[in-house]
């Protein structure tokens, strides 16, 4: 897995560098260089394979079932790019060592740089397209970090976010495209994709696939109309621009274009979309570049223009054009990287990049000037330099494509114009900076940079010359293998040479040189004209506008929906529930009522129902007068428990009754701290709306009840009735279900009760409440008045009540009763003490801390359940036997009753905890009052 | 009889919903209590209605009603008791923290868009 | 039966016992309680792993509580899905607790008891095979969550708590209405038995059982925070204390789990009155949820609220997977579930550290002081943001890839692709904005709070490590997810296991 290692090495290196940074600046730079060299050393031995026409593929399973594996590919194209990335990367490492100032953190810079290098290597060495996409996104992320390296600068932060947004969008589009591609081919492996090229081009999904993928390509390679992020990314340190924005990241787009060329090219859609975008970008970039006063701005737009040129070449989709495209990728990388570095040197030494202030630097830095001139000449396409050769091929192809088409002359003309502008801005780069009179007021007096800062530029410039003079010798083989692996087919007939004789291309080059010079001479009026118009349109403005619009929209939608109003949420929930439950009836044809006939109506029930309804309406009506409402709701609860008695549910009746009492007491205690009266609600609208919703809900509930009651059903209840006595050892089936058949429910339920107690206890800690000093009628409020008779009476009643509770607990298994009811009765009895005798009195006699009750209760219940493990039975398996007790007589003892004891304790504990907790607040209040 | 019970459940639900939608905490608590009455009766009714046949095994019994819903309701009653108690105290806590008894902590209804 | 046969109930009993013990230990020092709580929580991990291993071959462990057969008694059913949920819960709970013991647990009473009982409720809900028992455990985890949510108090927190409690009480009422109707129509409560009886229910009952099933869905949708029932979440999660919010990252998943469990049974038996009940509208709702979540994150004024909205996004994504319903999509969802839980939990915890370090500014998106240890905080934030945004190379991207790959093969490809990809993009932009506001636009160190302790950042790193593990082990994990999905697509096996269970 050499390829995998080569890709992972820089990532590991990033971590290493972050750690090494403490050892000093040079050490950091050396580490970065070492890592780069290491990657080179790993790949070098494999380099001969592509030249021998072989494609090396290495795979490692990752998610085989989903067709996503770690699989790498080394062929000509991959090798070319790997070479660019690592070679130029090494130069950048060296250059940056001298470029960065003392204040800049070396560790962060080189760590980010290594992250980026690894991601870039990953892209070009990927065989699996999803894996390629992963690295693709990683370049976006790492370039975000690199562009925002000088994070204190506003434009750096903004440029970074813009780049991330635009390339991020492209990345997500690309993901979509690749997924479609994989859907068509049935695999994400490039080899399979190449193999099924015809299938892809014929597939109905071809166009969406192509468009999505091109979105990724165009955003990454700054193609019109997505070019605008690149100039803003120039806020990055110059080494970053030289690396990312000339040689590598922006080339990822055209790399993908080349990579997928065999699979996607050759259709009209491809031709028009790709060459269209390319041509537009070529012209726009070349034109705008001329008018940029910032050196890096000029270079940025020139880069855009050259990327357009390459894209256009691939768009033309002739083999020769593709070859030219690959060739220009190499050439552009060399001369543009060197130009960026030169610009960086100038900035570094002169303290500015503004060409309106720079001039006449020749006297101060003739050596740098010479290097820059050669590189710029290559950019302009001057003979004897590499730029000339690829541009010649480009012009030739433009002419060739034009032939035989209506308006075919247009393409050659346009590309010549673009060439002319390229010449013009190249001249400007040189003339404005190095000549053009004496230097203006520069921040520093410029001088030649340190030796090692020039070296990278020298190397690159020498390459430009070498390729330009002896292309066949220097770059021929590499170009051949790269181009053939791009085409995935035999190479077309071409020969790299300076001289192709007098032909159209040569004429166009000459014309471009002449025209370019003229344009430069006429630049002043042009600039004046340009700055009145096009210069004003800054891509940043619409971009921010869109982004802010998005944020505004998001804010508006979110605030509209999420008003933080409880009533609204509750209403919505009820409405949704109604709609959901209602639809089946409204849409379906099921009749609401079934066939089953119910019980006959009797007068008592009718009366009870009327009381219930009356009391309910009363509560609703008097909700403002809270004490009245409380009494009314008490009546409702009473009728509910009567209903349970009526319909053969004594246990429920008892439970409901005791719960009712405790609840009312609680509400009474609570009311003490709440306003006794509601202020009237403003707006009838809401009342009406809620009333309507309430009526709908009520009818819904009634209808649902009716629908069920009028239908027969077949229940599992029989089992409980049969097994209650023999299996559960109790005749009170409800209780046996609670403590045995469904004891697990009960365990959960007492936990809920305990939790309620604990939650309330936690809430009441240091709760400060101000009680009204006067009641609603304005009479003075006395928190602690206890009629003597009631006090004595209740004290007498207490033991009796407790006895009853015990009795109910014990008989619960066979007769109505059980842990809950007993517990609640006990609690009520204690609470009554508390009400009658006051908190102080009760607290003296009653431990205020009911935590132990909860511990014991839950503990006993759980342990009873665990006990059955000893007998090899599942949790909560019950057992029972009979024994004679004095007084009580023959008595049955069931393990379930121990469980019920646990229930009893928890109920008592929780209820007391709640009430004494509230009482505690009362006491604090009354004491406050007395002081 | 069944219709009467259905009606009662309907009324209780309606009252519960209406009160639960009020802006002050106390009516909301009442509303939730009504809702628990309603749903407990509903759950109970799911075992169908029967008079004089409690699910307590004895030789003399003429028959038994479905005991399961009763057990469920008993559980539900106790759970809703815990919940009600919690929400009552929470209402107090809210009053203490928010300074008033409005569910959204608004002094007056009109505060929302202020 | 041997001790090993009790395995399915141990994940439920352990936290219960721990809760009781901690309650008994309330008098002792904080150290003892923390130790006990940590031990109990960490012990859940091996239990979950054991259960996961035991169910891996497709076995359904049926634990007959009280030694009664289904459908009469309550049974616990441990299958692949349940074990999966237990595992995720145990992991996230462990890290949340590790963070809490840095001091959050001392800001109020009974934190550890509530925490353990919360786990009791969660694990119980994942394991039960009985619908009413599911209600009971919902109530347990809710009441525990009420206590935890309010833990520490404070104006906004109490308000959020009040809303959360009231809304959920209404939800519980609806749950009872639904369960009641289902019992009234079928006369049973055991989910497997319900599935059988519902599939065979007479034509006259169609609308009845349908409205019951839909009512039940409303309850689960409320728990899961599906549009339009998600409005409670941002405030509740955004206002509570960090470790609680981190633990709550699993709470919405309970709703999703319930939908998966119940409807795979109710609608899985082919032609019954409930067949295809959710198909028509679940996907649109899920997509809208995702979209609104993303927009909410863009509109958030603070990092914690933003994280809460990312929880909504994760719910939307999960339900998209669920709604697509194909085995592939379901597998993607089940792979995404732990990822999104860990990622959002990590962000909740990190947001708290950042807020403390920013002093008075808290987590509000305003230019603030340069942070102490900005490198650490910033680095962690970058990594967590990558995870939350679902960017490569972390598991979020792989989950998204799985989901979209599954979606491409369905008729809804374009809609799903559009929403998920656009949502992802906005998420990236939003997080980049937050990060640059919190970390880049910082001036001098005035007003900076205490620098975060390594102990406070460790849990974040731990949760990140889990997502990294999910990434590296993506192959086996996604296959496990696939197995869970295929088991869910064969409800007959579940039913036979439950109804056929005999000692």
mmCIF file of N, CA and C in Angstrom, chain A residues 803 806-807 810 883-892:
data_model
loop_
_atom_site.group_PDB
_atom_site.id
_atom_site.type_symbol
_atom_site.label_atom_id
_atom_site.label_comp_id
_atom_site.label_asym_id
_atom_site.label_seq_id
_atom_site.Cartn_x
_atom_site.Cartn_y
_atom_site.Cartn_z
ATOM 1 N N UNK A 803 -54.258 2.212 61.187
ATOM 2 C CA UNK A 803 -54.741 0.837 61.305
ATOM 3 C C UNK A 803 -55.477 0.442 60.025
ATOM 4 N N UNK A 806 -53.114 -0.288 57.237
ATOM 5 C CA UNK A 806 -52.474 -1.601 57.323
ATOM 6 C C UNK A 806 -53.448 -2.687 56.871
ATOM 7 N N UNK A 807 -54.664 -2.568 57.362
ATOM 8 C CA UNK A 807 -55.692 -3.549 57.002
ATOM 9 C C UNK A 807 -55.866 -3.610 55.486
ATOM 10 N N UNK A 810 -53.000 -5.299 53.774
ATOM 11 C CA UNK A 810 -52.918 -6.749 53.923
ATOM 12 C C UNK A 810 -53.981 -7.447 53.093
ATOM 13 N N UNK A 883 -50.815 -19.716 55.782
ATOM 14 C CA UNK A 883 -50.416 -19.884 57.182
ATOM 15 C C UNK A 883 -51.507 -19.296 58.068
ATOM 16 N N UNK A 884 -51.503 -19.731 59.325
ATOM 17 C CA UNK A 884 -52.519 -19.206 60.237
ATOM 18 C C UNK A 884 -51.960 -18.061 61.053
ATOM 19 N N UNK A 885 -52.681 -16.942 61.000
ATOM 20 C CA UNK A 885 -52.276 -15.796 61.799
ATOM 21 C C UNK A 885 -53.289 -15.628 62.920
ATOM 22 N N UNK A 886 -52.838 -15.280 64.154
ATOM 23 C CA UNK A 886 -53.797 -14.921 65.191
ATOM 24 C C UNK A 886 -54.691 -13.786 64.694
ATOM 25 N N UNK A 887 -55.912 -13.790 65.189
ATOM 26 C CA UNK A 887 -56.886 -12.739 64.828
ATOM 27 C C UNK A 887 -57.291 -12.840 63.366
ATOM 28 N N UNK A 888 -56.332 -12.683 62.478
ATOM 29 C CA UNK A 888 -56.702 -12.635 61.059
ATOM 30 C C UNK A 888 -57.178 -14.006 60.594
ATOM 31 N N UNK A 889 -56.640 -15.084 61.231
ATOM 32 C CA UNK A 889 -57.065 -16.420 60.847
ATOM 33 C C UNK A 889 -56.243 -16.957 59.695
ATOM 34 N N UNK A 890 -56.798 -17.946 58.993
ATOM 35 C CA UNK A 890 -56.054 -18.543 57.886
ATOM 36 C C UNK A 890 -55.678 -17.437 56.910
ATOM 37 N N UNK A 891 -54.426 -17.364 56.692
ATOM 38 C CA UNK A 891 -53.985 -16.225 55.910
ATOM 39 C C UNK A 891 -52.974 -16.663 54.871
ATOM 40 N N UNK A 892 -53.072 -16.064 53.742
ATOM 41 C CA UNK A 892 -52.170 -16.430 52.664
ATOM 42 C C UNK A 892 -51.056 -15.385 52.579
#
